[in-house]
Coordinates of N, CA and C in Angstrom, one line a residue:
M1 N 0.9 -16.7 21.8 CA -0.3 -17.1 22.4 C -0.9 -15.8 23.0
A2 N -2.3 -15.8 23.1 CA -2.9 -14.7 23.7 C -2.7 -14.8 25.2
D3 N -2.5 -13.6 25.9 CA -2.2 -13.6 27.3 C -3.0 -12.5 28.0
G4 N -3.5 -12.8 29.2 CA -4.4 -11.9 29.8 C -3.7 -10.7 30.4
D5 N -2.3 -10.7 30.6 CA -1.6 -9.6 31.2 C -1.2 -8.6 30.2
R6 N -0.6 -9.0 29.1 CA 0.0 -8.0 28.1 C -0.6 -8.2 26.7
G7 N -1.4 -9.2 26.5 CA -2.0 -9.4 25.2 C -1.4 -10.6 24.5
T8 N -0.1 -10.7 24.5 CA 0.6 -11.9 23.9 C 1.8 -12.3 24.7
V9 N 2.1 -13.6 24.6 CA 3.4 -14.1 25.1 C 3.9 -15.0 23.9
L10 N 5.2 -15.0 23.8 CA 5.9 -15.8 22.8 C 6.5 -17.0 23.5
L11 N 6.3 -18.2 22.9 CA 6.8 -19.4 23.5 C 7.7 -20.1 22.5
S12 N 8.8 -20.8 22.9 CA 9.6 -21.5 22.0 C 8.9 -22.7 21.5
G13 N 9.0 -23.0 20.2 CA 8.4 -24.1 19.5 C 8.9 -25.4 19.9
Q14 N 10.1 -25.4 20.5 CA 10.8 -26.7 20.9 C 10.5 -27.1 22.3
D15 N 10.6 -26.2 23.3 CA 10.4 -26.6 24.7 C 9.4 -25.7 25.4
A16 N 8.6 -24.9 24.7 CA 7.5 -24.1 25.2 C 8.0 -23.1 26.3
R17 N 9.3 -22.8 26.3 CA 9.8 -21.8 27.3 C 9.4 -20.4 26.8
F18 N 9.3 -19.4 27.7 CA 9.0 -18.1 27.4 C 10.1 -17.4 26.7
L19 N 9.8 -16.6 25.6 CA 10.8 -15.9 24.9 C 10.6 -14.4 25.1
G20 N 11.6 -13.6 24.7 CA 11.5 -12.2 24.8 C 10.4 -11.7 23.9
N21 N 9.6 -10.7 24.4 CA 8.4 -10.3 23.6 C 8.6 -8.8 23.2
P22 N 8.9 -8.6 21.9 CA 9.1 -7.2 21.4 C 7.9 -6.4 21.1
Y23 N 6.7 -7.1 21.2 CA 5.5 -6.5 20.7 C 4.8 -5.6 21.8
T24 N 4.2 -4.5 21.3 CA 3.6 -3.6 22.3 C 2.4 -4.3 22.9
P25 N 2.3 -4.2 24.3 CA 1.1 -4.8 24.9 C -0.2 -4.1 24.4
L26 N -1.3 -4.8 24.5 CA -2.6 -4.3 24.2 C -2.9 -3.2 25.2
P27 N -3.7 -2.2 24.8 CA -4.1 -1.1 25.7 C -4.9 -1.7 26.9
Q28 N -4.8 -0.9 28.0 CA -5.4 -1.4 29.2 C -6.9 -1.4 29.0
G29 N -7.6 -2.5 29.4 CA -9.0 -2.6 29.2 C -9.4 -3.5 28.0
V30 N -8.4 -3.8 27.2 CA -8.7 -4.7 26.1 C -8.4 -6.1 26.4
A31 N -9.3 -7.0 26.4 CA -9.1 -8.4 26.8 C -8.7 -9.2 25.6
P32 N -7.5 -9.8 25.6 CA -7.0 -10.5 24.4 C -7.8 -11.8 24.1
T33 N -8.1 -12.0 22.9 CA -8.8 -13.2 22.5 C -8.1 -14.1 21.4
A34 N -7.3 -13.5 20.6 CA -6.7 -14.2 19.5 C -5.4 -13.6 19.1
V35 N -4.5 -14.5 18.6 CA -3.2 -14.0 18.0 C -2.9 -14.8 16.7
A36 N -2.4 -14.2 15.7 CA -2.1 -14.9 14.5 C -0.8 -14.3 13.8
F37 N 0.0 -15.2 13.2 CA 1.1 -14.7 12.4 C 0.9 -15.2 11.0
S38 N 1.2 -14.4 10.0 CA 1.0 -14.8 8.6 C 2.0 -15.9 8.2
P39 N 1.6 -16.8 7.3 CA 2.5 -17.9 6.9 C 3.9 -17.4 6.3
D40 N 3.9 -16.2 5.7 CA 5.1 -15.7 5.1 C 6.0 -15.0 6.2
G41 N 5.5 -14.9 7.4 CA 6.3 -14.3 8.5 C 6.3 -12.8 8.5
K42 N 5.4 -12.2 7.7 CA 5.5 -10.7 7.5 C 4.5 -10.0 8.5
W43 N 3.4 -10.6 8.8 CA 2.4 -9.9 9.6 C 2.1 -10.6 10.9
F44 N 1.7 -9.7 11.9 CA 1.3 -10.2 13.2 C 0.0 -9.5 13.6
A45 N -1.0 -10.3 14.0 CA -2.3 -9.7 14.3 C -2.7 -10.1 15.8
Q46 N -3.3 -9.1 16.5 CA -3.8 -9.4 17.8 C -5.3 -9.0 17.8
G47 N -6.1 -9.9 18.3 CA -7.5 -9.7 18.4 C -7.9 -9.6 19.9
G48 N -9.0 -8.8 20.2 CA -9.4 -8.7 21.5 C -10.9 -8.3 21.6
A49 N -11.3 -8.0 22.9 CA -12.6 -7.5 23.2 C -12.4 -6.2 23.9
A50 N -12.8 -5.1 23.3 CA -12.5 -3.8 23.8 C -13.9 -3.1 24.0
S51 N -13.8 -2.0 24.7 CA -15.0 -1.2 24.9 C -14.8 0.2 24.3
G52 N -15.9 0.9 24.0 CA -15.7 2.2 23.4 C -15.0 2.2 22.1
D53 N -14.1 3.2 21.9 CA -13.4 3.3 20.7 C -12.1 2.5 20.6
A54 N -11.7 1.8 21.7 CA -10.5 1.1 21.7 C -10.5 0.0 20.6
A55 N -9.3 -0.3 20.1 CA -9.3 -1.2 18.9 C -9.4 -2.7 19.4
D56 N -10.3 -3.4 18.6 CA -10.5 -4.8 18.9 C -9.5 -5.6 18.0
L57 N -8.9 -5.0 17.0 CA -7.9 -5.7 16.1 C -6.7 -4.8 15.8
T58 N -5.6 -5.4 16.0 CA -4.3 -4.7 15.7 C -3.5 -5.5 14.6
L59 N -3.2 -4.9 13.5 CA -2.4 -5.6 12.5 C -1.1 -4.9 12.3
A60 N 0.0 -5.5 12.5 CA 1.3 -4.9 12.4 C 2.3 -5.8 11.7
F61 N 3.5 -5.2 11.4 CA 4.6 -6.0 10.9 C 5.1 -7.0 11.9
A62 N 5.4 -8.2 11.5 CA 5.9 -9.2 12.5 C 7.3 -8.8 12.9
D63 N 8.0 -8.1 12.0 CA 9.4 -7.6 12.3 C 9.2 -6.3 13.2
S64 N 9.4 -6.4 14.5 CA 9.1 -5.3 15.4 C 10.1 -4.2 15.2
S65 N 11.2 -4.4 14.5 CA 12.2 -3.3 14.2 C 11.6 -2.3 13.2
I66 N 10.6 -2.6 12.5 CA 10.0 -1.7 11.5 C 9.1 -0.7 12.3
E67 N 9.5 0.6 12.3 CA 8.8 1.6 13.1 C 7.6 2.1 12.3
R68 N 6.6 1.4 12.3 CA 5.4 1.8 11.6 C 4.1 1.6 12.5
Q69 N 3.3 2.6 12.6 CA 2.1 2.5 13.4 C 1.2 1.4 12.9
P70 N 0.7 0.5 13.7 CA -0.1 -0.6 13.2 C -1.5 -0.2 12.7
L71 N -2.1 -1.0 12.0 CA -3.5 -0.8 11.6 C -4.4 -1.2 12.8
R72 N -5.3 -0.3 13.2 CA -6.1 -0.7 14.4 C -7.6 -0.5 13.9
I73 N -8.4 -1.5 14.3 CA -9.8 -1.5 13.8 C -10.7 -1.8 15.1
S74 N -11.7 -1.0 15.2 CA -12.6 -1.2 16.3 C -14.0 -1.7 15.8
F75 N -14.4 -2.8 16.3 CA -15.7 -3.4 15.9 C -16.8 -3.0 16.9
E76 N -17.5 -1.9 16.6 CA -18.5 -1.4 17.5 C -19.7 -1.1 16.6
D77 N -20.3 -2.1 16.0 CA -21.4 -1.9 15.1 C -22.4 -3.1 15.2
E78 N -23.6 -2.8 15.2 CA -24.6 -3.9 15.3 C -24.6 -4.8 14.1
A79 N -24.0 -4.4 13.0 CA -23.9 -5.2 11.8 C -22.5 -5.7 11.6
A80 N -21.6 -5.5 12.5 CA -20.2 -6.0 12.3 C -19.7 -6.7 13.6
G81 N -20.4 -6.7 14.7 CA -19.9 -7.3 15.9 C -19.3 -6.3 16.8
H82 N -18.9 -6.9 18.0 CA -18.3 -6.0 19.0 C -17.0 -6.5 19.5
R83 N -16.5 -7.7 19.1 CA -15.3 -8.2 19.6 C -14.8 -9.4 18.7
V84 N -13.5 -9.6 18.8 CA -12.9 -10.8 18.0 C -13.1 -12.0 18.9
V85 N -13.7 -13.1 18.4 CA -14.0 -14.2 19.2 C -12.6 -15.0 19.5
P86 N -12.6 -15.8 20.6 CA -11.4 -16.5 20.9 C -11.0 -17.4 19.7
R87 N -9.6 -17.3 19.4 CA -9.0 -18.0 18.3 C -9.7 -17.7 17.0
G88 N -10.2 -16.5 16.8 CA -11.0 -16.1 15.7 C -10.3 -15.5 14.6
M89 N -9.0 -15.7 14.4 CA -8.3 -15.1 13.3 C -7.4 -16.1 12.6
E90 N -7.3 -15.9 11.2 CA -6.4 -16.8 10.4 C -6.0 -16.0 9.2
F91 N -4.7 -16.1 8.8 CA -4.3 -15.5 7.6 C -4.4 -16.4 6.4
S92 N -4.6 -15.9 5.2 CA -4.6 -16.7 4.0 C -3.1 -17.2 3.8
A93 N -3.0 -18.2 2.9 CA -1.7 -18.9 2.7 C -0.7 -17.9 2.2
D94 N -1.1 -16.9 1.4 CA -0.1 -16.0 0.8 C 0.1 -14.8 1.7
G95 N -0.6 -14.7 2.8 CA -0.5 -13.6 3.8 C -1.1 -12.3 3.3
E96 N -1.9 -12.3 2.2 CA -2.4 -11.1 1.7 C -3.8 -10.7 2.4
Q97 N -4.4 -11.7 3.1 CA -5.7 -11.4 3.7 C -5.7 -12.0 5.1
L98 N -6.4 -11.3 6.0 CA -6.6 -11.8 7.3 C -8.1 -12.0 7.5
F99 N -8.5 -13.2 7.9 CA -9.9 -13.5 8.1 C -10.2 -13.4 9.6
V100 N -11.2 -12.6 10.0 CA -11.5 -12.3 11.4 C -13.0 -12.7 11.7
V101 N -13.2 -13.4 12.7 CA -14.6 -13.7 13.2 C -14.9 -12.9 14.4
T102 N -16.0 -12.1 14.3 CA -16.4 -11.3 15.5 C -17.8 -11.8 15.9
S103 N -18.2 -11.3 17.1 CA -19.5 -11.7 17.7 C -20.1 -10.5 18.4
D104 N -21.3 -10.6 18.8 CA -21.9 -9.6 19.6 C -21.5 -9.9 21.1
H105 N -22.0 -9.0 22.0 CA -21.6 -9.2 23.4 C -22.0 -10.5 24.0
E106 N -23.1 -11.0 23.5 CA -23.7 -12.2 24.1 C -23.1 -13.5 23.5
G107 N -22.4 -13.3 22.4 CA -21.8 -14.5 21.7 C -22.9 -15.3 21.0
T108 N -23.9 -14.7 20.6 CA -25.0 -15.4 19.9 C -25.1 -15.2 18.4
R109 N -24.4 -14.1 17.9 CA -24.4 -13.8 16.5 C -22.9 -13.6 16.1
F110 N -22.6 -14.0 14.9 CA -21.2 -14.0 14.4 C -21.1 -13.4 13.0
W111 N -19.9 -12.7 12.8 CA -19.6 -12.1 11.5 C -18.2 -12.5 11.0
L112 N -18.1 -12.7 9.7 CA -16.7 -13.0 9.2 C -16.3 -11.7 8.4
H113 N -15.1 -11.2 8.7 CA -14.5 -10.1 8.0 C -13.2 -10.5 7.3
T114 N -13.0 -9.9 6.1 CA -11.8 -10.1 5.4 C -11.0 -8.8 5.4
I115 N -9.8 -8.8 6.0 CA -9.0 -7.6 6.0 C -7.8 -7.8 5.0
Q116 N -7.6 -6.8 4.1 CA -6.5 -6.9 3.2 C -5.3 -6.4 4.0
T117 N -4.3 -7.2 4.1 CA -3.1 -6.8 4.9 C -2.4 -5.6 4.3
R118 N -2.6 -5.3 3.0 CA -1.9 -4.2 2.4 C -2.4 -2.9 3.0
E119 N -3.6 -2.9 3.7 CA -4.1 -1.7 4.3 C -3.2 -1.2 5.4
A120 N -2.3 -2.1 5.9 CA -1.4 -1.7 7.0 C -0.1 -1.2 6.4
L121 N 0.1 -1.2 5.1 CA 1.3 -0.7 4.5 C 1.3 0.9 4.5
A122 N 2.4 1.5 4.5 CA 2.5 2.9 4.4 C 2.1 3.4 3.0
A123 N 1.5 4.5 2.9 CA 1.0 5.0 1.6 C 2.2 5.6 0.8
S124 N 1.9 5.5 -0.5 CA 2.8 6.2 -1.5 C 2.0 7.0 -2.5
R125 N 2.5 8.0 -3.0 CA 1.8 8.9 -3.9 C 2.7 9.4 -5.0
I126 N 2.3 9.5 -6.2 CA 3.0 10.2 -7.3 C 2.4 11.6 -7.5
V127 N 3.2 12.6 -7.2 CA 2.6 14.0 -7.1 C 3.5 14.9 -7.9
D128 N 3.0 16.2 -8.0 CA 3.7 17.3 -8.7 C 4.1 17.0 -10.1
V129 N 3.3 16.3 -10.8 CA 3.7 15.9 -12.2 C 3.4 17.1 -13.2
T130 N 4.4 17.5 -13.9 CA 4.3 18.6 -14.9 C 5.0 18.2 -16.1
H131 N 4.7 18.8 -17.2 CA 5.4 18.5 -18.5 C 5.7 19.7 -19.3
G132 N 6.6 19.6 -20.2 CA 7.0 20.6 -21.1 C 6.2 20.6 -22.4
P133 N 6.6 21.2 -23.5 CA 5.9 21.3 -24.7 C 5.6 19.9 -25.3
A134 N 4.4 19.7 -25.8 CA 4.0 18.4 -26.4 C 3.7 18.5 -27.9
V135 N 4.8 18.4 -28.7 CA 4.7 18.6 -30.1 C 4.8 17.2 -30.7
A136 N 3.9 16.8 -31.6 CA 3.9 15.5 -32.2 C 5.2 15.2 -32.9
G137 N 5.8 14.0 -32.6 CA 7.0 13.6 -33.2 C 8.3 14.2 -32.6
A138 N 8.1 15.0 -31.5 CA 9.3 15.7 -30.9 C 9.5 15.0 -29.5
P139 N 10.7 15.3 -29.0 CA 11.0 14.8 -27.7 C 10.1 15.4 -26.6
F140 N 9.8 14.7 -25.6 CA 8.8 15.1 -24.6 C 9.5 14.8 -23.2
R141 N 9.2 15.7 -22.3 CA 9.8 15.6 -20.9 C 8.8 15.9 -19.9
A142 N 8.7 15.1 -18.9 CA 7.8 15.3 -17.7 C 8.6 15.1 -16.5
T143 N 8.2 15.8 -15.4 CA 8.9 15.6 -14.1 C 7.8 15.4 -13.0
G144 N 8.2 14.8 -11.9 CA 7.3 14.5 -10.8 C 8.0 14.1 -9.6
R145 N 7.3 13.7 -8.6 CA 7.9 13.3 -7.3 C 7.1 12.1 -6.7
L146 N 7.9 11.1 -6.2 CA 7.3 10.0 -5.5 C 7.3 10.3 -4.0
D147 N 6.2 10.4 -3.4 CA 6.0 10.8 -2.0 C 5.7 9.5 -1.2
L148 N 6.6 9.1 -0.2 CA 6.5 7.9 0.6 C 6.2 8.3 2.0
D149 N 5.2 7.7 2.6 CA 4.8 8.1 4.0 C 5.7 7.3 4.9
G150 N 6.2 8.0 5.9 CA 6.7 7.4 7.1 C 8.1 6.8 7.0
L151 N 8.2 5.8 6.2 CA 9.4 4.9 6.2 C 10.2 5.1 4.9
A152 N 11.5 4.9 5.0 CA 12.3 4.9 3.8 C 12.1 3.7 3.0
A153 N 12.2 3.8 1.7 CA 12.0 2.6 0.8 C 13.1 1.5 1.1
T154 N 12.6 0.3 1.0 CA 13.5 -0.8 1.3 C 14.5 -1.1 0.1
E155 N 14.2 -0.5 -1.0 CA 15.0 -0.7 -2.2 C 14.8 0.6 -3.1
T156 N 15.7 0.8 -4.0 CA 15.6 2.0 -4.8 C 14.3 2.0 -5.6
P157 N 13.4 3.0 -5.4 CA 12.2 3.0 -6.1 C 12.4 3.2 -7.6
R158 N 11.5 2.6 -8.4 CA 11.5 2.8 -9.9 C 10.1 3.1 -10.3
I159 N 9.9 3.9 -11.3 CA 8.6 4.2 -11.9 C 8.5 3.5 -13.2
T160 N 7.4 2.8 -13.3 CA 7.1 2.1 -14.6 C 6.2 3.0 -15.4
V161 N 6.2 2.9 -16.8 CA 5.5 3.8 -17.6 C 4.8 3.0 -18.8
Q162 N 3.6 3.3 -19.0 CA 2.9 2.8 -20.2 C 2.4 4.0 -20.9
R163 N 2.5 4.0 -22.3 CA 2.0 5.1 -23.1 C 0.8 4.6 -23.9
L164 N -0.3 5.3 -23.8 CA -1.6 4.9 -24.5 C -1.8 5.9 -25.6
T165 N -1.9 5.4 -26.8 CA -2.2 6.3 -28.0 C -3.3 5.6 -28.7
G166 N -4.6 6.1 -28.5 CA -5.7 5.4 -29.1 C -5.8 4.0 -28.5
A167 N -5.8 3.0 -29.4 CA -5.9 1.6 -29.0 C -4.5 1.0 -28.8
E168 N -3.5 1.7 -29.0 CA -2.1 1.2 -28.9 C -1.5 1.5 -27.5
V169 N -1.0 0.4 -26.9 CA -0.4 0.5 -25.6 C 1.1 0.1 -25.7
S170 N 2.0 1.0 -25.3 CA 3.4 0.7 -25.3 C 4.0 0.8 -23.9
D171 N 4.8 -0.2 -23.6 CA 5.6 -0.2 -22.3 C 6.9 0.5 -22.5
L172 N 7.1 1.5 -21.8 CA 8.4 2.3 -21.9 C 9.3 1.8 -20.8
P173 N 10.6 2.0 -21.0 CA 11.6 1.5 -20.0 C 11.3 2.2 -18.6
P174 N 11.4 1.4 -17.5 CA 11.2 2.1 -16.2 C 12.4 3.0 -15.9
F175 N 12.2 3.9 -15.0 CA 13.3 4.8 -14.6 C 13.4 5.0 -13.1
P176 N 14.6 5.3 -12.6 CA 14.8 5.3 -11.1 C 14.2 6.7 -10.6
V177 N 14.1 6.6 -9.3 CA 13.7 7.8 -8.5 C 14.9 8.3 -7.7
A178 N 15.1 9.6 -7.8 CA 16.3 10.2 -7.1 C 16.1 10.1 -5.6
E179 N 17.2 10.4 -4.8 CA 17.1 10.3 -3.3 C 16.1 11.3 -2.8
D180 N 15.8 12.4 -3.4 CA 14.8 13.4 -2.9 C 13.4 13.1 -3.4
G181 N 13.2 11.9 -4.1 CA 11.9 11.5 -4.6 C 11.5 12.0 -6.0
T182 N 12.4 12.9 -6.6 CA 12.0 13.4 -7.9 C 12.4 12.4 -9.0
F183 N 11.7 12.5 -10.1 CA 12.0 11.7 -11.3 C 11.7 12.4 -12.6
V184 N 12.3 11.9 -13.7 CA 12.2 12.6 -15.0 C 11.7 11.5 -16.0
L185 N 10.7 11.8 -16.7 CA 10.2 10.9 -17.8 C 10.6 11.6 -19.1
E186 N 11.3 10.8 -20.0 CA 11.7 11.3 -21.3 C 11.2 10.4 -22.3
D187 N 10.6 10.9 -23.4 CA 10.0 10.1 -24.5 C 10.0 10.9 -25.8
V188 N 9.7 10.2 -26.9 CA 9.5 10.9 -28.1 C 8.0 10.6 -28.5
L189 N 7.3 11.7 -28.7 CA 5.8 11.6 -28.9 C 5.5 11.0 -30.3
P190 N 4.4 10.3 -30.4 CA 4.0 9.8 -31.7 C 3.9 10.9 -32.8
G191 N 4.0 10.6 -34.0 CA 4.1 11.6 -35.1 C 2.9 12.3 -35.4
E192 N 1.7 11.8 -35.1 CA 0.4 12.4 -35.3 C -0.1 13.1 -34.1
A193 N -0.6 14.3 -34.3 CA -1.2 15.1 -33.1 C -2.4 14.4 -32.6
G194 N -2.6 14.5 -31.3 CA -3.8 13.9 -30.7 C -3.6 13.8 -29.2
N195 N -4.4 12.9 -28.6 CA -4.3 12.7 -27.1 C -3.4 11.5 -26.8
V196 N -2.4 11.7 -25.9 CA -1.5 10.7 -25.5 C -1.7 10.6 -23.9
Q197 N -1.7 9.4 -23.4 CA -1.8 9.2 -22.0 C -0.7 8.4 -21.5
Y198 N -0.1 8.8 -20.4 CA 1.0 8.1 -19.7 C 0.5 7.5 -18.4
V199 N 0.7 6.3 -18.1 CA 0.3 5.7 -16.8 C 1.6 5.4 -16.1
L200 N 1.8 6.2 -15.0 CA 3.0 6.1 -14.2 C 2.6 5.2 -13.0
G201 N 3.5 4.3 -12.7 CA 3.2 3.4 -11.6 C 4.4 3.1 -10.7
Y202 N 4.1 3.0 -9.4 CA 5.1 2.6 -8.4 C 4.6 1.3 -7.8
A203 N 5.4 0.2 -7.9 CA 4.9 -1.1 -7.5 C 4.9 -1.3 -6.0
G204 N 5.5 -0.4 -5.2 CA 5.6 -0.5 -3.8 C 6.7 -1.4 -3.4
D205 N 6.9 -1.6 -2.1 CA 8.0 -2.4 -1.6 C 7.5 -3.2 -0.3
E206 N 8.4 -3.6 0.5 CA 7.9 -4.4 1.7 C 7.1 -3.6 2.7
V207 N 7.2 -2.3 2.6 CA 6.5 -1.5 3.6 C 5.6 -0.4 3.0
H208 N 5.6 -0.2 1.7 CA 4.8 0.8 1.1 C 3.9 0.2 0.1
Y209 N 2.7 0.8 0.0 CA 1.6 0.3 -0.9 C 1.9 0.9 -2.3
L210 N 1.4 0.3 -3.3 CA 1.6 0.7 -4.7 C 0.8 2.0 -4.9
S211 N 1.2 2.7 -6.0 CA 0.4 3.9 -6.4 C 0.5 4.1 -7.9
E212 N -0.4 4.9 -8.4 CA -0.5 5.1 -9.9 C -0.9 6.5 -10.2
Y213 N -0.5 7.0 -11.3 CA -0.8 8.3 -11.8 C -1.1 8.3 -13.3
W214 N -2.2 9.0 -13.7 CA -2.5 9.1 -15.2 C -2.2 10.5 -15.6
L215 N -1.3 10.6 -16.6 CA -0.9 11.9 -17.2 C -1.5 12.0 -18.6
A216 N -2.4 12.9 -18.8 CA -3.0 13.1 -20.2 C -2.4 14.3 -20.9
V217 N -2.0 14.1 -22.1 CA -1.3 15.1 -22.9 C -1.9 15.3 -24.2
D218 N -2.3 16.5 -24.6 CA -2.8 16.8 -25.9 C -1.6 17.3 -26.8
T219 N -1.2 16.6 -27.8 CA -0.1 17.0 -28.6 C -0.6 17.9 -29.8
V220 N 0.3 18.7 -30.3 CA 0.0 19.6 -31.4 C 1.0 19.3 -32.5
E221 N 0.5 19.7 -33.7 CA 1.4 19.6 -34.9 C 2.6 20.5 -34.8
A222 N 3.7 20.0 -35.3 CA 4.9 20.9 -35.4 C 4.6 22.0 -36.4
P223 N 5.1 23.2 -36.1 CA 4.8 24.4 -37.0 C 5.5 24.1 -38.4
S224 N 4.9 24.4 -39.5 CA 5.4 24.2 -40.8 C 6.5 25.3 -41.0
P225 N 7.6 24.8 -41.7 CA 8.7 25.8 -41.9 C 8.2 26.9 -43.0
V226 N 8.6 28.1 -42.8 CA 8.2 29.2 -43.7 C 9.4 29.4 -44.7
T227 N 9.1 29.3 -46.0 CA 10.1 29.5 -47.0 C 10.0 30.9 -47.5
R228 N 11.1 31.6 -47.5 CA 11.1 33.0 -48.0 C 11.7 33.0 -49.4
G229 N 11.1 33.7 -50.2 CA 11.6 33.8 -51.6 C 11.5 35.2 -52.1
G230 N 12.3 35.7 -53.0 CA 12.2 37.0 -53.6 C 11.4 37.0 -54.8
P231 N 11.1 38.2 -55.4 CA 10.3 38.3 -56.6 C 10.9 37.6 -57.8
R232 N 10.1 37.0 -58.6 CA 10.6 36.4 -59.9 C 10.4 37.3 -61.0

C-alpha cells in the first residue's frame, strides 16, 4: 500500500499485519500516490507526486535482493502531466507493460502512459566482432564479446546465429559465451562468392535486455591452383 511516511508499507494478505519492508523509501518531498506489483511477481512500481526533477515513477525488481538501480521517470511536461494520480497504475497480465495515469497539478486533465517494463532491465551489447578470411566454400571464423551491464547473467549466455545468403536464411547452432564474455562463431561459407550476413543474437535473461548484431561479410573466390608443366 502507498504510505505517507516512506512511500510503501507491506501488509499480510491474511491478517493485514505489517510486514518487513525491503524497498527503498521514496525520496523526501515525493508524496506517494500509487503502488503496483506485476502479476508474475517480477516488478514493483511506486507512483507519486514530486516537484522539480524528482521522479514521479519508480520501476524496480520486486526481488529486492537484485542490486539494480530502478528505472525512474519524472513527469514534468504540459503534454504528459505532473504526477501519478492516486491508484493510477496497473500492470498488464503478462507483466510486460505498466499502465500509468498522470494528471496536471489541478487534477483537471489526465494522460495515460504505457511503460515497457523491459526498459528497467540492464543493457546487453554484442561488441568487438571481427572475422578472419572469407573464402567461398572454406571454413570461416569470427570472434566477439557479449558485454552485460551491471549484473551477472542468471544463466550461461548463448549466442544464436542466422546466416543470410540472398533470399536463403539458415539457422546455425547456438554457441555458448565464455566466462570473460568472449565467443567464437565457426561456419563453412557458401560455395559461391558474394555477400553473406550473420545475425548474432542474445535473448537476454531475467535481468538483462536482449541485443542483436549484424555482421556483413563479402566472400571471395578461392584462388585457382596453378599447374606447372615442362616443355613438350
